[in-house]
């Protein structure tokens, strides 16, 4: 089942942005997953005041996408990428540009791990196989290979934040801050070397959410907004359901892993955290109120017939299920979940995934 396979991949440490970093006397927030694990599916989440925009990318011979990731949403642009292309669509779904230079030659890439729209308007993508970050114009012209050993990149208010690819830095993870020209202005080691039983290395990934980057290390979200320091923001307390280190680092012990909480994937938007994780061969999708540290929504999926994600009502009268992918520019962005089904009868591979862009009334 493809969505469950996706969750296993997301067991790698991930980065989430903090929409409202703590300040002054605000306390560290603790979300108690262990005590709430037995809660059934629920929906106490207030979606009143939401404005929802639907974007369906047009389908042509060059823009039929299948599964995608959303890189950023800004102005009137939605930047998407697949394993081999980066595409820029406007909100009407019309494709404005395509970057497609897969190959082995100069200025080409073997595959795309992540993509980002830089302040200059250029596109940066991470070619994981070549252990490099490359910069292209919107028209697809290669400009430079800026830095090797990068696993993720995030545009911030002050420039660009990048995370290192651990094997390139002695298996430790480092954060780099750069100015608008991508010259490094500061750096910080944020995690120690770590390797699994099969030689895999945990690779962090940055994700848009609000204006400041944060990083999830073990069970704690740390703010990276202050250069040169890590500040804890949110703790996901799994208690006795926390993966023991000897099991967490050994992917061969799947039968034991399933009894613990794994694959934490948080998206933080305003005062809520949208949290995906696995437990007992089920995928959990929760929405937690950060200020109250209370569970407001839960949906689980354990088989193909289950419907996973959060119901969202659209202006055309439809109710669809969305899986949030990122938060950026004050908006929550996600994909309609039917597109993630593993080739079942309901899957429509002749159409493109529907993208939902959610804002609160008055925030646009």
PDB file of N, CA and C in Angstrom, residues 139-232:
ATOM      1  N   UNK A 139      13.676  29.647 -17.009  1.00  0.00           N
ATOM      2  CA  UNK A 139      13.605  29.117 -18.369  1.00  0.00           C
ATOM      3  C   UNK A 139      14.354  27.795 -18.505  1.00  0.00           C
ATOM      4  N   UNK A 140      15.021  27.344 -17.415  1.00  0.00           N
ATOM      5  CA  UNK A 140      15.694  26.061 -17.438  1.00  0.00           C
ATOM      6  C   UNK A 140      17.166  26.109 -17.741  1.00  0.00           C
ATOM      7  N   UNK A 141      17.748  27.320 -17.818  1.00  0.00           N
ATOM      8  CA  UNK A 141      19.176  27.426 -18.092  1.00  0.00           C
ATOM      9  C   UNK A 141      19.979  27.208 -16.814  1.00  0.00           C
ATOM     10  N   UNK A 142      20.947  26.317 -16.868  1.00  0.00           N
ATOM     11  CA  UNK A 142      21.801  26.049 -15.711  1.00  0.00           C
ATOM     12  C   UNK A 142      22.721  27.227 -15.448  1.00  0.00           C
ATOM     13  N   UNK A 143      22.759  27.677 -14.193  1.00  0.00           N
ATOM     14  CA  UNK A 143      23.604  28.803 -13.822  1.00  0.00           C
ATOM     15  C   UNK A 143      24.832  28.373 -13.029  1.00  0.00           C
ATOM     16  N   UNK A 144      24.630  27.500 -12.043  1.00  0.00           N
ATOM     17  CA  UNK A 144      25.768  27.131 -11.206  1.00  0.00           C
ATOM     18  C   UNK A 144      25.435  25.921 -10.344  1.00  0.00           C
ATOM     19  N   UNK A 145      26.483  25.283  -9.855  1.00  0.00           N
ATOM     20  CA  UNK A 145      26.377  24.311  -8.772  1.00  0.00           C
ATOM     21  C   UNK A 145      26.904  25.022  -7.542  1.00  0.00           C
ATOM     22  N   UNK A 146      25.976  25.395  -6.641  1.00  0.00           N
ATOM     23  CA  UNK A 146      26.320  26.314  -5.563  1.00  0.00           C
ATOM     24  C   UNK A 146      27.063  25.626  -4.445  1.00  0.00           C
ATOM     25  N   UNK A 147      26.563  24.498  -3.993  1.00  0.00           N
ATOM     26  CA  UNK A 147      27.174  23.846  -2.843  1.00  0.00           C
ATOM     27  C   UNK A 147      26.907  22.357  -2.902  1.00  0.00           C
ATOM     28  N   UNK A 148      27.932  21.566  -2.643  1.00  0.00           N
ATOM     29  CA  UNK A 148      27.725  20.132  -2.560  1.00  0.00           C
ATOM     30  C   UNK A 148      27.388  19.762  -1.117  1.00  0.00           C
ATOM     31  N   UNK A 149      26.858  18.567  -0.952  1.00  0.00           N
ATOM     32  CA  UNK A 149      26.564  18.095   0.397  1.00  0.00           C
ATOM     33  C   UNK A 149      25.353  18.739   1.034  1.00  0.00           C
ATOM     34  N   UNK A 150      24.346  19.140   0.228  1.00  0.00           N
ATOM     35  CA  UNK A 150      23.134  19.764   0.749  1.00  0.00           C
ATOM     36  C   UNK A 150      21.967  18.799   0.593  1.00  0.00           C
ATOM     37  N   UNK A 151      21.182  18.624   1.658  1.00  0.00           N
ATOM     38  CA  UNK A 151      20.024  17.733   1.595  1.00  0.00           C
ATOM     39  C   UNK A 151      18.713  18.497   1.525  1.00  0.00           C
ATOM     40  N   UNK A 152      18.722  19.798   1.857  1.00  0.00           N
ATOM     41  CA  UNK A 152      17.475  20.543   1.883  1.00  0.00           C
ATOM     42  C   UNK A 152      17.769  22.038   1.844  1.00  0.00           C
ATOM     43  N   UNK A 153      16.822  22.795   1.313  1.00  0.00           N
ATOM     44  CA  UNK A 153      16.998  24.242   1.213  1.00  0.00           C
ATOM     45  C   UNK A 153      15.666  24.929   1.487  1.00  0.00           C
ATOM     46  N   UNK A 154      15.702  26.031   2.207  1.00  0.00           N
ATOM     47  CA  UNK A 154      14.506  26.777   2.577  1.00  0.00           C
ATOM     48  C   UNK A 154      14.789  28.262   2.463  1.00  0.00           C
ATOM     49  N   UNK A 155      13.952  28.976   1.737  1.00  0.00           N
ATOM     50  CA  UNK A 155      14.083  30.427   1.614  1.00  0.00           C
ATOM     51  C   UNK A 155      13.456  31.079   2.838  1.00  0.00           C
ATOM     52  N   UNK A 156      14.208  31.956   3.505  1.00  0.00           N
ATOM     53  CA  UNK A 156      13.727  32.651   4.695  1.00  0.00           C
ATOM     54  C   UNK A 156      13.630  34.145   4.413  1.00  0.00           C
ATOM     55  N   UNK A 157      13.217  34.898   5.412  1.00  0.00           N
ATOM     56  CA  UNK A 157      13.106  36.348   5.236  1.00  0.00           C
ATOM     57  C   UNK A 157      14.450  36.992   4.985  1.00  0.00           C
ATOM     58  N   UNK A 158      15.532  36.390   5.542  1.00  0.00           N
ATOM     59  CA  UNK A 158      16.850  37.003   5.462  1.00  0.00           C
ATOM     60  C   UNK A 158      17.750  36.410   4.395  1.00  0.00           C
ATOM     61  N   UNK A 159      17.307  35.368   3.717  1.00  0.00           N
ATOM     62  CA  UNK A 159      18.152  34.717   2.731  1.00  0.00           C
ATOM     63  C   UNK A 159      17.723  33.292   2.526  1.00  0.00           C
ATOM     64  N   UNK A 160      18.661  32.370   2.702  1.00  0.00           N
ATOM     65  CA  UNK A 160      18.379  30.948   2.481  1.00  0.00           C
ATOM     66  C   UNK A 160      18.993  30.140   3.613  1.00  0.00           C
ATOM     67  N   UNK A 161      18.251  29.147   4.102  1.00  0.00           N
ATOM     68  CA  UNK A 161      18.758  28.198   5.092  1.00  0.00           C
ATOM     69  C   UNK A 161      18.884  26.847   4.408  1.00  0.00           C
ATOM     70  N   UNK A 162      20.014  26.174   4.636  1.00  0.00           N
ATOM     71  CA  UNK A 162      20.252  24.868   4.039  1.00  0.00           C
ATOM     72  C   UNK A 162      20.655  23.879   5.117  1.00  0.00           C
ATOM     73  N   UNK A 163      20.367  22.608   4.872  1.00  0.00           N
ATOM     74  CA  UNK A 163      20.832  21.533   5.732  1.00  0.00           C
ATOM     75  C   UNK A 163      21.801  20.656   4.951  1.00  0.00           C
ATOM     76  N   UNK A 164      22.821  20.171   5.645  1.00  0.00           N
ATOM     77  CA  UNK A 164      23.822  19.345   4.993  1.00  0.00           C
ATOM     78  C   UNK A 164      23.315  17.932   4.792  1.00  0.00           C
ATOM     79  N   UNK A 165      23.913  17.244   3.814  1.00  0.00           N
ATOM     80  CA  UNK A 165      23.681  15.825   3.601  1.00  0.00           C
ATOM     81  C   UNK A 165      24.683  15.093   4.483  1.00  0.00           C
ATOM     82  N   UNK A 166      24.212  14.376   5.516  1.00  0.00           N
ATOM     83  CA  UNK A 166      25.126  13.857   6.546  1.00  0.00           C
ATOM     84  C   UNK A 166      26.347  13.103   6.030  1.00  0.00           C
ATOM     85  N   UNK A 167      26.232  12.218   5.012  1.00  0.00           N
ATOM     86  CA  UNK A 167      27.452  11.525   4.572  1.00  0.00           C
ATOM     87  C   UNK A 167      28.539  12.470   4.057  1.00  0.00           C
ATOM     88  N   UNK A 168      28.149  13.679   3.667  1.00  0.00           N
ATOM     89  CA  UNK A 168      29.135  14.637   3.172  1.00  0.00           C
ATOM     90  C   UNK A 168      29.801  15.405   4.298  1.00  0.00           C
ATOM     91  N   UNK A 169      29.292  15.275   5.512  1.00  0.00           N
ATOM     92  CA  UNK A 169      29.841  16.022   6.651  1.00  0.00           C
ATOM     93  C   UNK A 169      30.088  15.091   7.833  1.00  0.00           C
ATOM     94  N   UNK A 170      30.643  13.924   7.548  1.00  0.00           N
ATOM     95  CA  UNK A 170      30.954  12.992   8.623  1.00  0.00           C
ATOM     96  C   UNK A 170      29.731  12.440   9.311  1.00  0.00           C
ATOM     97  N   UNK A 171      28.598  12.343   8.576  1.00  0.00           N
ATOM     98  CA  UNK A 171      27.326  11.822   9.089  1.00  0.00           C
ATOM     99  C   UNK A 171      26.691  12.687  10.173  1.00  0.00           C
ATOM    100  N   UNK A 172      27.165  13.897  10.345  1.00  0.00           N
ATOM    101  CA  UNK A 172      26.471  14.840  11.215  1.00  0.00           C
ATOM    102  C   UNK A 172      25.649  15.774  10.341  1.00  0.00           C
ATOM    103  N   UNK A 173      24.649  16.403  10.941  1.00  0.00           N
ATOM    104  CA  UNK A 173      23.806  17.338  10.206  1.00  0.00           C
ATOM    105  C   UNK A 173      24.165  18.760  10.609  1.00  0.00           C
ATOM    106  N   UNK A 174      24.394  19.604   9.621  1.00  0.00           N
ATOM    107  CA  UNK A 174      24.717  21.000   9.869  1.00  0.00           C
ATOM    108  C   UNK A 174      23.721  21.894   9.158  1.00  0.00           C
ATOM    109  N   UNK A 175      23.433  23.027   9.774  1.00  0.00           N
ATOM    110  CA  UNK A 175      22.593  24.053   9.159  1.00  0.00           C
ATOM    111  C   UNK A 175      23.492  25.177   8.668  1.00  0.00           C
ATOM    112  N   UNK A 176      23.176  25.695   7.482  1.00  0.00           N
ATOM    113  CA  UNK A 176      23.916  26.822   6.921  1.00  0.00           C
ATOM    114  C   UNK A 176      22.933  27.946   6.625  1.00  0.00           C
ATOM    115  N   UNK A 177      23.324  29.152   6.946  1.00  0.00           N
ATOM    116  CA  UNK A 177      22.560  30.324   6.553  1.00  0.00           C
ATOM    117  C   UNK A 177      23.347  31.081   5.496  1.00  0.00           C
ATOM    118  N   UNK A 178      22.653  31.555   4.471  1.00  0.00           N
ATOM    119  CA  UNK A 178      23.318  32.277   3.402  1.00  0.00           C
ATOM    120  C   UNK A 178      22.606  33.593   3.148  1.00  0.00           C
ATOM    121  N   UNK A 179      23.295  34.485   2.446  1.00  0.00           N
ATOM    122  CA  UNK A 179      22.655  35.732   2.020  1.00  0.00           C
ATOM    123  C   UNK A 179      21.971  35.486   0.676  1.00  0.00           C
ATOM    124  N   UNK A 180      21.494  36.572   0.081  1.00  0.00           N
ATOM    125  CA  UNK A 180      20.761  36.425  -1.171  1.00  0.00           C
ATOM    126  C   UNK A 180      21.581  35.862  -2.312  1.00  0.00           C
ATOM    127  N   UNK A 181      22.919  35.998  -2.232  1.00  0.00           N
ATOM    128  CA  UNK A 181      23.787  35.460  -3.274  1.00  0.00           C
ATOM    129  C   UNK A 181      24.230  34.034  -2.977  1.00  0.00           C
ATOM    130  N   UNK A 182      23.688  33.441  -1.902  1.00  0.00           N
ATOM    131  CA  UNK A 182      23.976  32.071  -1.481  1.00  0.00           C
ATOM    132  C   UNK A 182      25.387  31.899  -0.922  1.00  0.00           C
ATOM    133  N   UNK A 183      25.980  32.991  -0.464  1.00  0.00           N
ATOM    134  CA  UNK A 183      27.249  32.901   0.251  1.00  0.00           C
ATOM    135  C   UNK A 183      26.955  32.597   1.719  1.00  0.00           C
ATOM    136  N   UNK A 184      27.631  31.583   2.278  1.00  0.00           N
ATOM    137  CA  UNK A 184      27.367  31.172   3.652  1.00  0.00           C
ATOM    138  C   UNK A 184      27.785  32.258   4.631  1.00  0.00           C
ATOM    139  N   UNK A 185      26.855  32.633   5.519  1.00  0.00           N
ATOM    140  CA  UNK A 185      27.127  33.654   6.528  1.00  0.00           C
ATOM    141  C   UNK A 185      27.233  33.076   7.931  1.00  0.00           C
ATOM    142  N   UNK A 186      26.699  31.870   8.144  1.00  0.00           N
ATOM    143  CA  UNK A 186      26.763  31.257   9.470  1.00  0.00           C
ATOM    144  C   UNK A 186      26.473  29.765   9.327  1.00  0.00           C
ATOM    145  N   UNK A 187      26.884  28.985  10.315  1.00  0.00           N
ATOM    146  CA  UNK A 187      26.608  27.548  10.288  1.00  0.00           C
ATOM    147  C   UNK A 187      26.491  27.038  11.714  1.00  0.00           C
ATOM    148  N   UNK A 188      25.884  25.872  11.859  1.00  0.00           N
ATOM    149  CA  UNK A 188      25.666  25.290  13.183  1.00  0.00           C
ATOM    150  C   UNK A 188      25.489  23.784  13.039  1.00  0.00           C
ATOM    151  N   UNK A 189      26.200  23.003  13.845  1.00  0.00           N
ATOM    152  CA  UNK A 189      25.977  21.564  13.897  1.00  0.00           C
ATOM    153  C   UNK A 189      24.736  21.305  14.731  1.00  0.00           C
ATOM    154  N   UNK A 190      23.747  20.621  14.148  1.00  0.00           N
ATOM    155  CA  UNK A 190      22.474  20.448  14.853  1.00  0.00           C
ATOM    156  C   UNK A 190      22.220  19.007  15.264  1.00  0.00           C
ATOM    157  N   UNK A 191      22.992  18.043  14.758  1.00  0.00           N
ATOM    158  CA  UNK A 191      22.839  16.675  15.241  1.00  0.00           C
ATOM    159  C   UNK A 191      24.141  15.915  15.042  1.00  0.00           C
ATOM    160  N   UNK A 192      24.344  14.920  15.898  1.00  0.00           N
ATOM    161  CA  UNK A 192      25.566  14.126  15.872  1.00  0.00           C
ATOM    162  C   UNK A 192      25.473  13.042  14.805  1.00  0.00           C
ATOM    163  N   UNK A 193      26.602  12.406  14.455  1.00  0.00           N
ATOM    164  CA  UNK A 193      26.576  11.322  13.483  1.00  0.00           C
ATOM    165  C   UNK A 193      25.659  10.193  13.930  1.00  0.00           C
ATOM    166  N   UNK A 194      24.947   9.600  12.962  1.00  0.00           N
ATOM    167  CA  UNK A 194      24.016   8.523  13.287  1.00  0.00           C
ATOM    168  C   UNK A 194      23.822   7.633  12.075  1.00  0.00           C
ATOM    169  N   UNK A 195      23.915   6.334  12.259  1.00  0.00           N
ATOM    170  CA  UNK A 195      23.820   5.413  11.141  1.00  0.00           C
ATOM    171  C   UNK A 195      22.976   4.207  11.538  1.00  0.00           C
ATOM    172  N   UNK A 196      22.220   3.688  10.580  1.00  0.00           N
ATOM    173  CA  UNK A 196      21.356   2.554  10.860  1.00  0.00           C
ATOM    174  C   UNK A 196      22.103   1.243  10.614  1.00  0.00           C
ATOM    175  N   UNK A 197      21.439   0.146  10.939  1.00  0.00           N
ATOM    176  CA  UNK A 197      22.066  -1.168  10.815  1.00  0.00           C
ATOM    177  C   UNK A 197      22.407  -1.508   9.371  1.00  0.00           C
ATOM    178  N   UNK A 198      21.668  -0.937   8.425  1.00  0.00           N
ATOM    179  CA  UNK A 198      21.929  -1.231   7.021  1.00  0.00           C
ATOM    180  C   UNK A 198      22.830  -0.175   6.371  1.00  0.00           C
ATOM    181  N   UNK A 199      23.377   0.687   7.172  1.00  0.00           N
ATOM    182  CA  UNK A 199      24.253   1.707   6.625  1.00  0.00           C
ATOM    183  C   UNK A 199      23.523   2.943   6.143  1.00  0.00           C
ATOM    184  N   UNK A 200      22.165   2.988   6.307  1.00  0.00           N
ATOM    185  CA  UNK A 200      21.434   4.187   5.944  1.00  0.00           C
ATOM    186  C   UNK A 200      21.713   5.290   6.963  1.00  0.00           C
ATOM    187  N   UNK A 201      21.679   6.521   6.500  1.00  0.00           N
ATOM    188  CA  UNK A 201      21.894   7.660   7.388  1.00  0.00           C
ATOM    189  C   UNK A 201      20.614   8.481   7.423  1.00  0.00           C
ATOM    190  N   UNK A 202      20.192   8.884   8.620  1.00  0.00           N
ATOM    191  CA  UNK A 202      19.006   9.721   8.742  1.00  0.00           C
ATOM    192  C   UNK A 202      19.268  11.074   8.089  1.00  0.00           C
ATOM    193  N   UNK A 203      18.453  11.443   7.115  1.00  0.00           N
ATOM    194  CA  UNK A 203      18.654  12.672   6.351  1.00  0.00           C
ATOM    195  C   UNK A 203      17.512  13.640   6.639  1.00  0.00           C
ATOM    196  N   UNK A 204      17.784  14.774   7.271  1.00  0.00           N
ATOM    197  CA  UNK A 204      16.732  15.758   7.531  1.00  0.00           C
ATOM    198  C   UNK A 204      16.283  16.429   6.237  1.00  0.00           C
ATOM    199  N   UNK A 205      15.124  17.079   6.282  1.00  0.00           N
ATOM    200  CA  UNK A 205      14.605  17.796   5.123  1.00  0.00           C
ATOM    201  C   UNK A 205      13.855  19.030   5.590  1.00  0.00           C
ATOM    202  N   UNK A 206      14.171  20.159   5.003  1.00  0.00           N
ATOM    203  CA  UNK A 206      13.488  21.403   5.333  1.00  0.00           C
ATOM    204  C   UNK A 206      12.135  21.459   4.648  1.00  0.00           C
ATOM    205  N   UNK A 207      11.214  22.160   5.275  1.00  0.00           N
ATOM    206  CA  UNK A 207       9.887  22.303   4.709  1.00  0.00           C
ATOM    207  C   UNK A 207       9.334  23.668   5.063  1.00  0.00           C
ATOM    208  N   UNK A 208       8.716  24.315   4.094  1.00  0.00           N
ATOM    209  CA  UNK A 208       8.098  25.608   4.359  1.00  0.00           C
ATOM    210  C   UNK A 208       6.998  25.483   5.394  1.00  0.00           C
ATOM    211  N   UNK A 209       6.998  26.411   6.325  1.00  0.00           N
ATOM    212  CA  UNK A 209       5.904  26.520   7.278  1.00  0.00           C
ATOM    213  C   UNK A 209       6.114  27.812   8.040  1.00  0.00           C
ATOM    214  N   UNK A 210       5.340  28.824   7.692  1.00  0.00           N
ATOM    215  CA  UNK A 210       5.547  30.113   8.327  1.00  0.00           C
ATOM    216  C   UNK A 210       6.808  30.768   7.799  1.00  0.00           C
ATOM    217  N   UNK A 211       7.364  31.664   8.576  1.00  0.00           N
ATOM    218  CA  UNK A 211       8.511  32.444   8.125  1.00  0.00           C
ATOM    219  C   UNK A 211       9.832  31.965   8.697  1.00  0.00           C
ATOM    220  N   UNK A 212       9.807  31.064   9.665  1.00  0.00           N
ATOM    221  CA  UNK A 212      11.042  30.623  10.302  1.00  0.00           C
ATOM    222  C   UNK A 212      11.200  29.109  10.179  1.00  0.00           C
ATOM    223  N   UNK A 213      12.424  28.641   9.930  1.00  0.00           N
ATOM    224  CA  UNK A 213      12.656  27.196   9.863  1.00  0.00           C
ATOM    225  C   UNK A 213      12.790  26.590  11.252  1.00  0.00           C
ATOM    226  N   UNK A 214      12.356  25.351  11.366  1.00  0.00           N
ATOM    227  CA  UNK A 214      12.562  24.558  12.573  1.00  0.00           C
ATOM    228  C   UNK A 214      13.015  23.171  12.147  1.00  0.00           C
ATOM    229  N   UNK A 215      13.600  22.429  13.069  1.00  0.00           N
ATOM    230  CA  UNK A 215      14.051  21.086  12.754  1.00  0.00           C
ATOM    231  C   UNK A 215      13.561  20.120  13.817  1.00  0.00           C
ATOM    232  N   UNK A 216      13.067  18.952  13.387  1.00  0.00           N
ATOM    233  CA  UNK A 216      12.632  17.915  14.312  1.00  0.00           C
ATOM    234  C   UNK A 216      13.808  16.989  14.585  1.00  0.00           C
ATOM    235  N   UNK A 217      14.286  16.976  15.815  1.00  0.00           N
ATOM    236  CA  UNK A 217      15.350  16.090  16.246  1.00  0.00           C
ATOM    237  C   UNK A 217      14.781  15.156  17.299  1.00  0.00           C
ATOM    238  N   UNK A 218      14.728  13.870  16.984  1.00  0.00           N
ATOM    239  CA  UNK A 218      14.116  12.885  17.848  1.00  0.00           C
ATOM    240  C   UNK A 218      12.647  13.236  18.042  1.00  0.00           C
ATOM    241  N   UNK A 219      12.242  13.682  19.229  1.00  0.00           N
ATOM    242  CA  UNK A 219      10.826  13.975  19.478  1.00  0.00           C
ATOM    243  C   UNK A 219      10.570  15.458  19.706  1.00  0.00           C
ATOM    244  N   UNK A 220      11.537  16.327  19.403  1.00  0.00           N
ATOM    245  CA  UNK A 220      11.418  17.750  19.728  1.00  0.00           C
ATOM    246  C   UNK A 220      11.633  18.623  18.503  1.00  0.00           C
ATOM    247  N   UNK A 221      10.732  19.579  18.301  1.00  0.00           N
ATOM    248  CA  UNK A 221      10.893  20.580  17.251  1.00  0.00           C
ATOM    249  C   UNK A 221      11.716  21.733  17.812  1.00  0.00           C
ATOM    250  N   UNK A 222      12.838  22.013  17.164  1.00  0.00           N
ATOM    251  CA  UNK A 222      13.708  23.120  17.558  1.00  0.00           C
ATOM    252  C   UNK A 222      13.614  24.232  16.528  1.00  0.00           C
ATOM    253  N   UNK A 223      13.541  25.463  17.016  1.00  0.00           N
ATOM    254  CA  UNK A 223      13.548  26.616  16.129  1.00  0.00           C
ATOM    255  C   UNK A 223      14.964  26.898  15.651  1.00  0.00           C
ATOM    256  N   UNK A 224      15.098  27.199  14.368  1.00  0.00           N
ATOM    257  CA  UNK A 224      16.360  27.634  13.788  1.00  0.00           C
ATOM    258  C   UNK A 224      16.320  29.113  13.433  1.00  0.00           C
ATOM    259  N   UNK A 225      15.339  29.819  13.975  1.00  0.00           N
ATOM    260  CA  UNK A 225      15.176  31.230  13.619  1.00  0.00           C
ATOM    261  C   UNK A 225      16.315  32.082  14.133  1.00  0.00           C
ATOM    262  N   UNK A 226      16.887  31.727  15.287  1.00  0.00           N
ATOM    263  CA  UNK A 226      18.029  32.461  15.810  1.00  0.00           C
ATOM    264  C   UNK A 226      19.307  31.820  15.337  1.00  0.00           C
ATOM    265  N   UNK A 227      20.063  32.491  14.504  1.00  0.00           N
ATOM    266  CA  UNK A 227      21.267  31.907  13.938  1.00  0.00           C
ATOM    267  C   UNK A 227      22.234  31.547  15.052  1.00  0.00           C
ATOM    268  N   UNK A 228      22.811  30.359  14.919  1.00  0.00           N
ATOM    269  CA  UNK A 228      23.815  29.935  15.878  1.00  0.00           C
ATOM    270  C   UNK A 228      23.257  29.247  17.100  1.00  0.00           C
ATOM    271  N   UNK A 229      21.934  28.987  17.154  1.00  0.00           N
ATOM    272  CA  UNK A 229      21.379  28.327  18.337  1.00  0.00           C
ATOM    273  C   UNK A 229      20.138  27.527  17.949  1.00  0.00           C
ATOM    274  N   UNK A 230      19.821  26.548  18.781  1.00  0.00           N
ATOM    275  CA  UNK A 230      18.600  25.775  18.654  1.00  0.00           C
ATOM    276  C   UNK A 230      17.725  26.069  19.859  1.00  0.00           C
ATOM    277  N   UNK A 231      16.436  26.309  19.632  1.00  0.00           N
ATOM    278  CA  UNK A 231      15.529  26.591  20.735  1.00  0.00           C
ATOM    279  C   UNK A 231      14.364  25.611  20.679  1.00  0.00           C
ATOM    280  N   UNK A 232      14.158  24.800  21.721  1.00  0.00           N
ATOM    281  CA  UNK A 232      13.044  23.840  21.690  1.00  0.00           C
ATOM    282  C   UNK A 232      11.700  24.557  21.693  1.00  0.00           C
TER     283      UNK A 232
END
